[in-house]
mmCIF file of C-alpha atoms (C1' of nucleotides) and ligand atoms in Angstrom:
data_model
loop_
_atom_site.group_PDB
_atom_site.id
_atom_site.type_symbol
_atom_site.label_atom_id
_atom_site.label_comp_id
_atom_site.label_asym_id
_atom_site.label_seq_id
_atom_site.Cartn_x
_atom_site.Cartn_y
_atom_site.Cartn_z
ATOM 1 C CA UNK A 818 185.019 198.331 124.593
ATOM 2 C CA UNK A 819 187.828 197.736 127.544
ATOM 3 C CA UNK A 820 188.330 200.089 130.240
ATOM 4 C CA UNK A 821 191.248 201.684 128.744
ATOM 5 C CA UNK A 822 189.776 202.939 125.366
ATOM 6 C CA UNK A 823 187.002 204.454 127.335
ATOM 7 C CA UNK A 824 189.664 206.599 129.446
ATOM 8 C CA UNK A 825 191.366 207.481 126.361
ATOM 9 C CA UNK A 826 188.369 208.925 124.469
ATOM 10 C CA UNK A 827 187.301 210.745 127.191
ATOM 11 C CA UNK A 828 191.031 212.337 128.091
ATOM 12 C CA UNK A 829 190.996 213.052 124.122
ATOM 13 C CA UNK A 830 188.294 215.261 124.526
ATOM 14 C CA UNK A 831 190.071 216.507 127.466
ATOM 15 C CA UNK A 832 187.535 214.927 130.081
ATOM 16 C CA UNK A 833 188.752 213.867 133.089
ATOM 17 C CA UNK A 834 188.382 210.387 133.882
ATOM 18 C CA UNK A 835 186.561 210.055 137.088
ATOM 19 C CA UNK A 836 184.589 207.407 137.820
ATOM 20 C CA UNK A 837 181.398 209.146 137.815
ATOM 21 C CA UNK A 838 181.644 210.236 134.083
ATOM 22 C CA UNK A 839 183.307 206.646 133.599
ATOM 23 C CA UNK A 840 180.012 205.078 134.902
ATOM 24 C CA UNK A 841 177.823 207.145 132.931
ATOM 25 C CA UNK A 842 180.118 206.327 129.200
ATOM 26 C CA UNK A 843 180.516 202.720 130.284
ATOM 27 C CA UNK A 844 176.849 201.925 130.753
ATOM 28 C CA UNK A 845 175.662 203.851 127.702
ATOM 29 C CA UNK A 846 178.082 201.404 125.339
ATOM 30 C CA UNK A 847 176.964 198.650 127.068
ATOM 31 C CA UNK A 848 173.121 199.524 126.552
ATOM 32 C CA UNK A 849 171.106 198.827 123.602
ATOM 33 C CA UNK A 850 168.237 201.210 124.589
ATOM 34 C CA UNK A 851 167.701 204.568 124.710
ATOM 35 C CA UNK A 852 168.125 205.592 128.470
ATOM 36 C CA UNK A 853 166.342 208.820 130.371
ATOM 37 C CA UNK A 854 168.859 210.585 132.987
ATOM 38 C CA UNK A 855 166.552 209.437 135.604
ATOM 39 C CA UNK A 856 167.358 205.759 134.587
ATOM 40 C CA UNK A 857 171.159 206.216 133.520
ATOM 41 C CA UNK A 858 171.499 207.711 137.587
ATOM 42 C CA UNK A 859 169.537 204.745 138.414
ATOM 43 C CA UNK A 860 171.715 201.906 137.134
ATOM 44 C CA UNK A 861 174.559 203.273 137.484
ATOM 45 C CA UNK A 862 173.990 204.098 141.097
ATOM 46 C CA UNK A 863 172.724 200.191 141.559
ATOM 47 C CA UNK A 864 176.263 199.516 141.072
ATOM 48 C CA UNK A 865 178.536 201.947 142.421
ATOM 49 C CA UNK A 866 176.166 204.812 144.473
ATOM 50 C CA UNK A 867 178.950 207.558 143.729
ATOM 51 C CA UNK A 868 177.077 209.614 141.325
ATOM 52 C CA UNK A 869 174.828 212.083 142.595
ATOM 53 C CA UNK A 870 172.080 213.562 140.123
ATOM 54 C CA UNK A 871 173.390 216.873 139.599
ATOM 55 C CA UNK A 872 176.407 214.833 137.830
ATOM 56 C CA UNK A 873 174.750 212.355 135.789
ATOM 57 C CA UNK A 874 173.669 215.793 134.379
ATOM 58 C CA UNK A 875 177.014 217.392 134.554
ATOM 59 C CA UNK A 876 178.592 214.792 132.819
ATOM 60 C CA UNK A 877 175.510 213.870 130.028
ATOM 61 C CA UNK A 878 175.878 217.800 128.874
ATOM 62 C CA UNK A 879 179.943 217.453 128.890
ATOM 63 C CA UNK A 880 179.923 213.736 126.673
ATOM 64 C CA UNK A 881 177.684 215.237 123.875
ATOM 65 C CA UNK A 882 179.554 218.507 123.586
ATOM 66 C CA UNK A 883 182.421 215.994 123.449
ATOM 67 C CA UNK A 884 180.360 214.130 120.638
ATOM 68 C CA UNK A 885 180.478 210.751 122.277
ATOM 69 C CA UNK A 886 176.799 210.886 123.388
ATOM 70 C CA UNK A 887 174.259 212.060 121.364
ATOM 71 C CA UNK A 888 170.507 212.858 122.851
ATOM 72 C CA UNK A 889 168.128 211.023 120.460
ATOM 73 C CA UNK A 890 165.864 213.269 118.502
ATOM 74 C CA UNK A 891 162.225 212.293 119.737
ATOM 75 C CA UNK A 892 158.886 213.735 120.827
ATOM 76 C CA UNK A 893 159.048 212.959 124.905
ATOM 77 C CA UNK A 894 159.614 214.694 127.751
ATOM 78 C CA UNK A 895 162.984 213.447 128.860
ATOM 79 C CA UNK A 896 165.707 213.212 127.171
ATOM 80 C CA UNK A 897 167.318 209.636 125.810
ATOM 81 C CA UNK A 898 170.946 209.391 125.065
ATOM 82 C CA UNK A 899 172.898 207.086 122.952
ATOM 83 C CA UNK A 900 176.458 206.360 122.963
ATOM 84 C CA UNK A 901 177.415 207.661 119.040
ATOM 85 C CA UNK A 902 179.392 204.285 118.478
ATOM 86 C CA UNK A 903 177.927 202.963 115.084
ATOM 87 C CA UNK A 904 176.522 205.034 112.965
ATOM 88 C CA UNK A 905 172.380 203.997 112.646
ATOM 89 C CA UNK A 906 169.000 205.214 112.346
ATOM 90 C CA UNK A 907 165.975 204.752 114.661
ATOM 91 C CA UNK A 908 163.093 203.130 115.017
ATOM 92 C CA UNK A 909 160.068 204.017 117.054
ATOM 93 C CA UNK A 910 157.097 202.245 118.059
ATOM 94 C CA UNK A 911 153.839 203.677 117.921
ATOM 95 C CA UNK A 912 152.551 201.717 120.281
ATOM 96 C CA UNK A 913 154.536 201.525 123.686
ATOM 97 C CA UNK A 914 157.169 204.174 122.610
ATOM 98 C CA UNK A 915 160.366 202.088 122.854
ATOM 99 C CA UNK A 916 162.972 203.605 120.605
ATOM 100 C CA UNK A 917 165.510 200.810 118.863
ATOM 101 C CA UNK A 918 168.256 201.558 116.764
ATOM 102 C CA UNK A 919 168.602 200.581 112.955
ATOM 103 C CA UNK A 920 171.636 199.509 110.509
ATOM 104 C CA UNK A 921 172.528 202.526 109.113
ATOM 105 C CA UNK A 922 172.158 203.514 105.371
ATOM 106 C CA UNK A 923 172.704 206.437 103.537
ATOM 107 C CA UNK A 924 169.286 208.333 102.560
ATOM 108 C CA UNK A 925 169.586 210.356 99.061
ATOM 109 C CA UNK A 926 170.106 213.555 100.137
ATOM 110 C CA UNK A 927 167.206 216.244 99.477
ATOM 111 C CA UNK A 928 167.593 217.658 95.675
ATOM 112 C CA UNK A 929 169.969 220.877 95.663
ATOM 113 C CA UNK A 930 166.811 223.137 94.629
ATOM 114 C CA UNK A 931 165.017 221.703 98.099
ATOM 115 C CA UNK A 932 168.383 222.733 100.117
ATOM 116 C CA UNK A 933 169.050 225.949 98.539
ATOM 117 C CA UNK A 934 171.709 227.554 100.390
ATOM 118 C CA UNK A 935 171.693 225.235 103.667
ATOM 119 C CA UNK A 936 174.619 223.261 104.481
ATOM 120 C CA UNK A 937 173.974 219.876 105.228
ATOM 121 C CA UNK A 938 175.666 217.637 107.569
ATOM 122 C CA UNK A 939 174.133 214.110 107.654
ATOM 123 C CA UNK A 940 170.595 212.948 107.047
ATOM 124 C CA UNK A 941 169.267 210.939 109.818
ATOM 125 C CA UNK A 942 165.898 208.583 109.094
ATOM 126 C CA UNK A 943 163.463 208.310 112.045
ATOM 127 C CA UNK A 944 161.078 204.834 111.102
ATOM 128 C CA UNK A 945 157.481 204.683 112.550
ATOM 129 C CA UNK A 946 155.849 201.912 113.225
ATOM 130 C CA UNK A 947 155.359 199.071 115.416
ATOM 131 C CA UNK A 948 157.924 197.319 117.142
ATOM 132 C CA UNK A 949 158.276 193.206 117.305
ATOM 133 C CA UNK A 950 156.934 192.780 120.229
ATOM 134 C CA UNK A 951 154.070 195.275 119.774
ATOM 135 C CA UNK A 952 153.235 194.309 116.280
ATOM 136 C CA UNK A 953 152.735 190.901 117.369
ATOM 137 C CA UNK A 954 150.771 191.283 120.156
ATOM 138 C CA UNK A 955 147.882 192.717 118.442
ATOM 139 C CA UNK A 956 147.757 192.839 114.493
ATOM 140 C CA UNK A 957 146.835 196.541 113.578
ATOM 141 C CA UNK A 958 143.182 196.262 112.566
ATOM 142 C CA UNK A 959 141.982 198.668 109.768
ATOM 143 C CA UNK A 960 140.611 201.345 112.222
ATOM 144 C CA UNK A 961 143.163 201.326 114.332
ATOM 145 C CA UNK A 962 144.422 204.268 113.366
ATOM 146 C CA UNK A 963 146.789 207.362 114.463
ATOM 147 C CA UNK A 964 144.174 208.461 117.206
ATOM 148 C CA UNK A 965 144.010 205.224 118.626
ATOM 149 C CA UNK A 966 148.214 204.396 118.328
ATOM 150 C CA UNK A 967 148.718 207.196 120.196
ATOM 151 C CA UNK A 968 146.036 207.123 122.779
ATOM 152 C CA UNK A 969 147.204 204.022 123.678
ATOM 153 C CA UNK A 970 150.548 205.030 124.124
ATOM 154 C CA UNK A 971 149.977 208.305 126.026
ATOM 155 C CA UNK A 972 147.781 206.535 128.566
ATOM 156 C CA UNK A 973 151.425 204.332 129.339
ATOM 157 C CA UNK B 1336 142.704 226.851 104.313
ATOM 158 C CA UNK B 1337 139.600 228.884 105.178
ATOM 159 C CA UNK B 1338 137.620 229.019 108.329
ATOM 160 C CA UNK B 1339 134.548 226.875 107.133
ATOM 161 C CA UNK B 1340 137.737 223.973 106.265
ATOM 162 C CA UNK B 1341 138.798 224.087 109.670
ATOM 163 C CA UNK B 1342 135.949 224.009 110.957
ATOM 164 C CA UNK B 1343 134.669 220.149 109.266
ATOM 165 C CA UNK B 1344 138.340 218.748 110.012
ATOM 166 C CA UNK B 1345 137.586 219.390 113.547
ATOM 167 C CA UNK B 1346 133.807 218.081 113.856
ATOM 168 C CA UNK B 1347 135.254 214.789 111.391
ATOM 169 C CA UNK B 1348 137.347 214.089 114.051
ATOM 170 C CA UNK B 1349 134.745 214.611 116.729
ATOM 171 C CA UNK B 1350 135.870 217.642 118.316
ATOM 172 C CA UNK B 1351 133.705 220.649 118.913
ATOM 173 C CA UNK B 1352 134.506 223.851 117.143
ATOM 174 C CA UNK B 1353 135.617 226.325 120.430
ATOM 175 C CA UNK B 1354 136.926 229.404 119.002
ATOM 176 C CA UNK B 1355 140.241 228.362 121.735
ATOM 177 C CA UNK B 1356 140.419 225.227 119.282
ATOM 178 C CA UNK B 1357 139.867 226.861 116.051
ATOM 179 C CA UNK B 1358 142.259 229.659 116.946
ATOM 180 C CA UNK B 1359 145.047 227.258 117.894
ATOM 181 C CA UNK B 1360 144.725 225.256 114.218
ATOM 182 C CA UNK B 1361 144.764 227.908 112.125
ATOM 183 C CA UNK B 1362 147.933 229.735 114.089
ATOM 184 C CA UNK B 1363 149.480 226.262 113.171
ATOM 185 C CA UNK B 1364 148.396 226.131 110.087
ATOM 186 C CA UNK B 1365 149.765 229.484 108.743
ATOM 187 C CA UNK B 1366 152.906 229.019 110.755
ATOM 188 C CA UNK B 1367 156.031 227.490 108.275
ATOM 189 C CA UNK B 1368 157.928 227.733 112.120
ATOM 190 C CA UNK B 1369 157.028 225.052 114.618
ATOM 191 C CA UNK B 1370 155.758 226.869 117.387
ATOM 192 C CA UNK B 1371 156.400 225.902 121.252
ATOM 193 C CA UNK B 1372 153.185 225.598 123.176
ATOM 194 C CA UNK B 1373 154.144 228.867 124.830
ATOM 195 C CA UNK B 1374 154.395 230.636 121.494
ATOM 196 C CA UNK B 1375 151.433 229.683 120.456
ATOM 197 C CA UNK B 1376 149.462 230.646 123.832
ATOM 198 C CA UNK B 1377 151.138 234.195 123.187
ATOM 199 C CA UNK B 1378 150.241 234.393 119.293
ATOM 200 C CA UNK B 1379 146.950 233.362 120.281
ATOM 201 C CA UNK B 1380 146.074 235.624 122.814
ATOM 202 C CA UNK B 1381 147.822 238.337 120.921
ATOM 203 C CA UNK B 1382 144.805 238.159 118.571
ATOM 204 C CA UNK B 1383 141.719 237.423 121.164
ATOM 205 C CA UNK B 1384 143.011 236.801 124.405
ATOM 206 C CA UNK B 1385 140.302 233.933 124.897
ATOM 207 C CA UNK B 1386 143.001 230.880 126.021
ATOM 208 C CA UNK B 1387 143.991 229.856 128.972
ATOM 209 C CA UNK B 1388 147.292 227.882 129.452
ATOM 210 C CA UNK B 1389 145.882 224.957 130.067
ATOM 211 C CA UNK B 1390 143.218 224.859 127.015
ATOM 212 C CA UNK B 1391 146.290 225.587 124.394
ATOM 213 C CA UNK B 1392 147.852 222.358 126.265
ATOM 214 C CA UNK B 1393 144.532 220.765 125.962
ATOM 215 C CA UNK B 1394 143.766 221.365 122.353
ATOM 216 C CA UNK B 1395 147.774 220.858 121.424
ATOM 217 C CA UNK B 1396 146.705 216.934 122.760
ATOM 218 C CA UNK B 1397 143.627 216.612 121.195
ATOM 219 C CA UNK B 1398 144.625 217.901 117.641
ATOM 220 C CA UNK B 1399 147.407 215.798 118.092
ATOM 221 C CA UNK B 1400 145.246 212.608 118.794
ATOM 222 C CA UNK B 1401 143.497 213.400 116.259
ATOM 223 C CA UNK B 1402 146.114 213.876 113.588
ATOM 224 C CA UNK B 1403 145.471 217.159 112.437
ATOM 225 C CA UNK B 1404 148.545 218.061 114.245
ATOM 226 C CA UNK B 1405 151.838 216.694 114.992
ATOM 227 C CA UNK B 1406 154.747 216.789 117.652
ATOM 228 C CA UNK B 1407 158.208 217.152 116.112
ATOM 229 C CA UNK B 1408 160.438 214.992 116.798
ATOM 230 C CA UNK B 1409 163.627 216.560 117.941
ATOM 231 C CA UNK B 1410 166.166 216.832 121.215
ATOM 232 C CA UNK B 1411 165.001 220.091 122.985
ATOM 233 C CA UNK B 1412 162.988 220.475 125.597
ATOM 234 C CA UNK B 1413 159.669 222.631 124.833
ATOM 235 C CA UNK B 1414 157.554 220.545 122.319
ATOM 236 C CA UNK B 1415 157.270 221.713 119.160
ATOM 237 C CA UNK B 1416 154.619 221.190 117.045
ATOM 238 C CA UNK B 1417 152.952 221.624 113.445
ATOM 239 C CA UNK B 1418 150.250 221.451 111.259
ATOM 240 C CA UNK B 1419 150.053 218.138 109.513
ATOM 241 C CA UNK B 1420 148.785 219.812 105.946
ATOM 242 C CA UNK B 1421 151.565 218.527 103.472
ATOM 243 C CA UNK B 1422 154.012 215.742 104.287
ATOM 244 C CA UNK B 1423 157.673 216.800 104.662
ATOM 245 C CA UNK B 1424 161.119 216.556 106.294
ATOM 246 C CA UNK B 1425 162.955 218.398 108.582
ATOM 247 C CA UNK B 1426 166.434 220.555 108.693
ATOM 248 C CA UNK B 1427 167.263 221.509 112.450
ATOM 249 C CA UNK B 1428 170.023 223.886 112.140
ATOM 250 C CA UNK B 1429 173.172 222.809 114.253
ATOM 251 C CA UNK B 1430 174.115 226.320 115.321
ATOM 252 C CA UNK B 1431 170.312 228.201 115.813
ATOM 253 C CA UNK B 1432 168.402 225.072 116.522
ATOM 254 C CA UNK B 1433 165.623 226.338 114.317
ATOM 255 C CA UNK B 1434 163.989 223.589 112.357
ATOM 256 C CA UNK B 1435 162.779 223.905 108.665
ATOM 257 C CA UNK B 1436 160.367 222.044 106.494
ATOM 258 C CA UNK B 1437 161.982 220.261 103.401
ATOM 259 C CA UNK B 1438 160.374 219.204 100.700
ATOM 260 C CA UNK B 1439 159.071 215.541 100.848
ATOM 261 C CA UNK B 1440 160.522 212.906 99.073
ATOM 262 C CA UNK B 1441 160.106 209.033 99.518
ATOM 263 C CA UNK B 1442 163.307 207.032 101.585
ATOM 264 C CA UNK B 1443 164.236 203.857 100.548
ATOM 265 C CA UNK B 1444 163.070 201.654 103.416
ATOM 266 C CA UNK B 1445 165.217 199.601 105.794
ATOM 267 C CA UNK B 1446 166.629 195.775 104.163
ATOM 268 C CA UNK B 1447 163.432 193.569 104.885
ATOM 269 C CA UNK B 1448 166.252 192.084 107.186
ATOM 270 C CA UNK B 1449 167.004 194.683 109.101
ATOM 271 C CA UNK B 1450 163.190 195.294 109.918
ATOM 272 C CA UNK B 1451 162.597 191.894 111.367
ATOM 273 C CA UNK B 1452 159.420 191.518 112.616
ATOM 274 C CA UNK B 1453 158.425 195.155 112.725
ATOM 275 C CA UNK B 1454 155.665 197.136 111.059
ATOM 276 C CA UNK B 1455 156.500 199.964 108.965
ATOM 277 C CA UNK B 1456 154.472 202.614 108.632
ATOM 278 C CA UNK B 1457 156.361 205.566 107.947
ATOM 279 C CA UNK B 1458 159.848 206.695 107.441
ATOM 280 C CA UNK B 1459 160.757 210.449 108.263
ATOM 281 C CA UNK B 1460 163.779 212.648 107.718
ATOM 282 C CA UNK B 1461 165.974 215.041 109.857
ATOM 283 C CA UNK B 1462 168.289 216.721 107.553
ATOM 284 C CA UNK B 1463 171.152 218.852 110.140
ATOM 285 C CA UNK B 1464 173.690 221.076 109.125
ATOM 286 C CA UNK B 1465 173.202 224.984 109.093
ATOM 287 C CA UNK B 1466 170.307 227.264 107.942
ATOM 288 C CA UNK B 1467 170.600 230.022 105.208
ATOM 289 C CA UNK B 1468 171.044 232.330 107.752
ATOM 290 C CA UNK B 1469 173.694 230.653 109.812
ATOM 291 C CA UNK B 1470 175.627 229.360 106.785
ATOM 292 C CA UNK B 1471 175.896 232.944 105.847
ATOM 293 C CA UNK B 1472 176.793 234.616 109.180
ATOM 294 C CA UNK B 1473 180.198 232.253 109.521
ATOM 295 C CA UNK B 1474 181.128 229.496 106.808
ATOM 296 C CA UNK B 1475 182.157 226.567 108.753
ATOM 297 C CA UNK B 1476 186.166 226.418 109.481
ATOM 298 C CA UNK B 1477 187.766 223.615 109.745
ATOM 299 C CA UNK B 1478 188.265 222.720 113.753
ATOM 300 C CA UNK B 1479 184.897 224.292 113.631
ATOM 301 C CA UNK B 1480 184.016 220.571 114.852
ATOM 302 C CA UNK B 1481 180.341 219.213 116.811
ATOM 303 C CA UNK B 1482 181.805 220.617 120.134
ATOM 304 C CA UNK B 1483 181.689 224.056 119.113
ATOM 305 C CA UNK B 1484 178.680 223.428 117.143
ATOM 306 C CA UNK B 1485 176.534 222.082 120.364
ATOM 307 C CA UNK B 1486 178.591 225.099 122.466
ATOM 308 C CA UNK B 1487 177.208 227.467 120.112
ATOM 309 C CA UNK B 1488 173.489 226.930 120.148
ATOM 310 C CA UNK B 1489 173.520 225.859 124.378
ATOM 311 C CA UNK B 1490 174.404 229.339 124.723
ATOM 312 C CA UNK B 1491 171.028 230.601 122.732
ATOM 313 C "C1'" DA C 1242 205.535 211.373 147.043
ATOM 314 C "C1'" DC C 1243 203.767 215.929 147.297
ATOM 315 C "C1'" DA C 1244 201.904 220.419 146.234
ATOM 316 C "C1'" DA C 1245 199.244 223.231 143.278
ATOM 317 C "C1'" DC C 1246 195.792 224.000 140.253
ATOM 318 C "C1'" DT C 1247 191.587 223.416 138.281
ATOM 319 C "C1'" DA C 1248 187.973 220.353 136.792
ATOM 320 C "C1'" DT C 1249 184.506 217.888 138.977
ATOM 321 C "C1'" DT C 1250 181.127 216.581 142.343
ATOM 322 C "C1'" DT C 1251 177.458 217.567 145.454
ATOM 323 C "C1'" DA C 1252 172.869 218.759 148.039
ATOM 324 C "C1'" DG C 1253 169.522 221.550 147.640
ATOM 325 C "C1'" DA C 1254 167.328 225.498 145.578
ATOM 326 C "C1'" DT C 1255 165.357 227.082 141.540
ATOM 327 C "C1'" DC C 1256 163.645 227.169 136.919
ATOM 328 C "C1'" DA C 1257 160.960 225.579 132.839
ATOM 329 C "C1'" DT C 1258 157.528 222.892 130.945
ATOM 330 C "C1'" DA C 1259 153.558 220.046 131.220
ATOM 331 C "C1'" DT C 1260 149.593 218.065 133.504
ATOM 332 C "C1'" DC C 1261 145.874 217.699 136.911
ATOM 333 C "C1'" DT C 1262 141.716 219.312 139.598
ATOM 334 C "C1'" DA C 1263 137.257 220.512 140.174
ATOM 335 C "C1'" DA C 1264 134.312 224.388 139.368
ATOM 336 C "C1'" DT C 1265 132.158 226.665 135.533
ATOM 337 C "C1'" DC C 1266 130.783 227.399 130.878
ATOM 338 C "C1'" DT C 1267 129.177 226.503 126.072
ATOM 339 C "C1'" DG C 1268 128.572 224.248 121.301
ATOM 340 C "C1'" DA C 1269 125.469 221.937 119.004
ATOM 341 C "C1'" DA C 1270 121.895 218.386 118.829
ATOM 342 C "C1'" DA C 1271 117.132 217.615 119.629
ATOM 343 C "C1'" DT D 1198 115.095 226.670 124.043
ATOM 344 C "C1'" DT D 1199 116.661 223.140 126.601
ATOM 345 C "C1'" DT D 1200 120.026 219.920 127.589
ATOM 346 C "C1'" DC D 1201 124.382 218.021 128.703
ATOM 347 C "C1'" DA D 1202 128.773 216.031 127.288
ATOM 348 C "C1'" DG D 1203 132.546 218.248 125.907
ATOM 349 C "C1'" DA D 1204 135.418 222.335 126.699
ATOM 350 C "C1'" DT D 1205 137.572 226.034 129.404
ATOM 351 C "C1'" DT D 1206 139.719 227.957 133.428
ATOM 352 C "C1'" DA D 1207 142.908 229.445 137.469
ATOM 353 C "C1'" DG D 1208 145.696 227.613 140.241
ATOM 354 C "C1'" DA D 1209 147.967 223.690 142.244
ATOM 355 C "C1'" DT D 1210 150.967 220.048 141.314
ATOM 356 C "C1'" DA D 1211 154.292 217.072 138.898
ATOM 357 C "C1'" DT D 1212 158.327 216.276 136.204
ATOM 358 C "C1'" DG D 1213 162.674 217.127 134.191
ATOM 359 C "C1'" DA D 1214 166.612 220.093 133.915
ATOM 360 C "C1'" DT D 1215 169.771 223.573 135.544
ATOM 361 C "C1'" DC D 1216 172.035 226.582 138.890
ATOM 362 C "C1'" DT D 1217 174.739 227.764 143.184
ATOM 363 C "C1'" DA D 1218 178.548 227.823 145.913
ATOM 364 C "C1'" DA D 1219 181.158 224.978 148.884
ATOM 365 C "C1'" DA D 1220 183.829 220.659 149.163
ATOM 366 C "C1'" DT D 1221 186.502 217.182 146.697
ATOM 367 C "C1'" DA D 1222 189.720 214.873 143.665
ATOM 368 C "C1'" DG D 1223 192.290 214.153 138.872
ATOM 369 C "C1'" DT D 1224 196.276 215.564 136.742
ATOM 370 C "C1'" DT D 1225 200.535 217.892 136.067
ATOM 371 C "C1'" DG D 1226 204.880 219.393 137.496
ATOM 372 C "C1'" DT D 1227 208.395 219.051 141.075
HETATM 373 MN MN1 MN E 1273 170.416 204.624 119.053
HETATM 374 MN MN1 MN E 1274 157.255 220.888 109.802
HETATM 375 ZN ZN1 ZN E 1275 156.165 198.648 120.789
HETATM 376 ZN ZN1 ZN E 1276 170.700 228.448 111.935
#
DNA sequence: ACAACTATTTAGATCATATCTAATCTGAAA
DNA sequence: TTTCAGATTAGATATGATCTAAATAGTTGT
């Protein structure tokens, strides 16, 4: 996306432009994975150091009430954000963590009786699994099972 | 489930019976919530104030390594956890944040294409829109938009 | 171009949640 | 009953997120 649309979506969700809060849209469109604060105020600092960490914050908080971030659902400790550009689902790996996105598909929605009187908004599908490079490092042997996915994982 | 049940899940997956441990599975697995690792250390001790802090963290990691128990995947910050009795979705509720169990039901899985390389292993839902309760409290207007939504439930 | 107004940024303090340490205790096997 | 690896504990520490209040800078109107 060019500089320009970026300034407009954010001044139509009446967001100043600054280049802080550009930096932190710009490199979330541009990114493919699933970024922690810590890392978004990393790169973006690598660039231009303007943005202190308070801000990366600030302006994280401000884009999803806005709607054009999302925080990915997940069970970490730090947050990951997403630019909500295409519509998808997500994929995690059991092994190392790594969180990729999907094509998007719509999932039968859960039978009316199953719902009851909730309102529902969108279904979104989290796959498990292991990612390409992960799957292919080590076949998953026949024991290796849940314990061992995720001690593997927790030890980093 | 009753107490002598517990009790052979936890020594088949090699982990002592401590009444901390014991106490800690079957709080989960009466719960239909999805207690925070604080709520549980207060339910807990509400009972028989036996746990320590750091033995609900402790037992939250090993039931969880060893599959009788399972994070939940979702954007806040506590970790919230359940009981992994009967497969299931989720609803998080967009204005309360409160998550609900929904009844399982299979999802088609990704285009073969789409998957690449990957490993599949499981596929889960989050269903988001509003609760009973919410949904009844204030239908939805119109401009009542994500914004608002997200404003809403930041507030608690 | 300039002033005025308010949103935004900032460093550092503070809060919330989770994990580590190392001393002590205990479940369960022999 | 003895034994000892596994489990518990209080408190310290680490990590991630938010708050505070003073300074700064987009934007609008002139
Ligand atoms: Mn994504
Ligand atoms: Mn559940
Ligand atoms: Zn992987
Ligand atoms: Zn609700």
């Amino acid at each position: 996306m060019n500089p320009d649309a970026i300034k407009r979506s954010l001044a139509g969700s009446g967001l100043r432009s600054t280049p802080q809060r550009y930096a932190v849209m710009a490199f979330l469109m541009k990114q493919t994975s699933h970024p922690t604060a810590a890392e978004i105020f990393e790169a973006v600092n690598r660039v231009d150091p303007r943005s202190s960490r308070a801000t990366i914050y600030n302006n994280l908080r401000d884009l999803v009430q806005a709607g054009l971030v999302r925080e990915v659902a997940m069970e970490g400790r730090a947050a990951r954000f997403d630019a909500t550009g295409t519509r998808h689902h997500h994929f995690i790996c059991d092994r190392c963590g790594k969180i990729e996105d999907m094509d998007w598909y719509a999932v039968p929605r859960p039978a009316a009786a199953s719902l009851g009187k909730r309102v529902l908004r969108e279904c979104e599908l989290i796959c498990r699994g292991l990612c390409t490079q992960c799957a292919s490092r080590r076949a998953p042997t026949q024991d290796s099972g849940l314990k061992e996915r995720i001690n593997t994982w927790k030890k980093k």
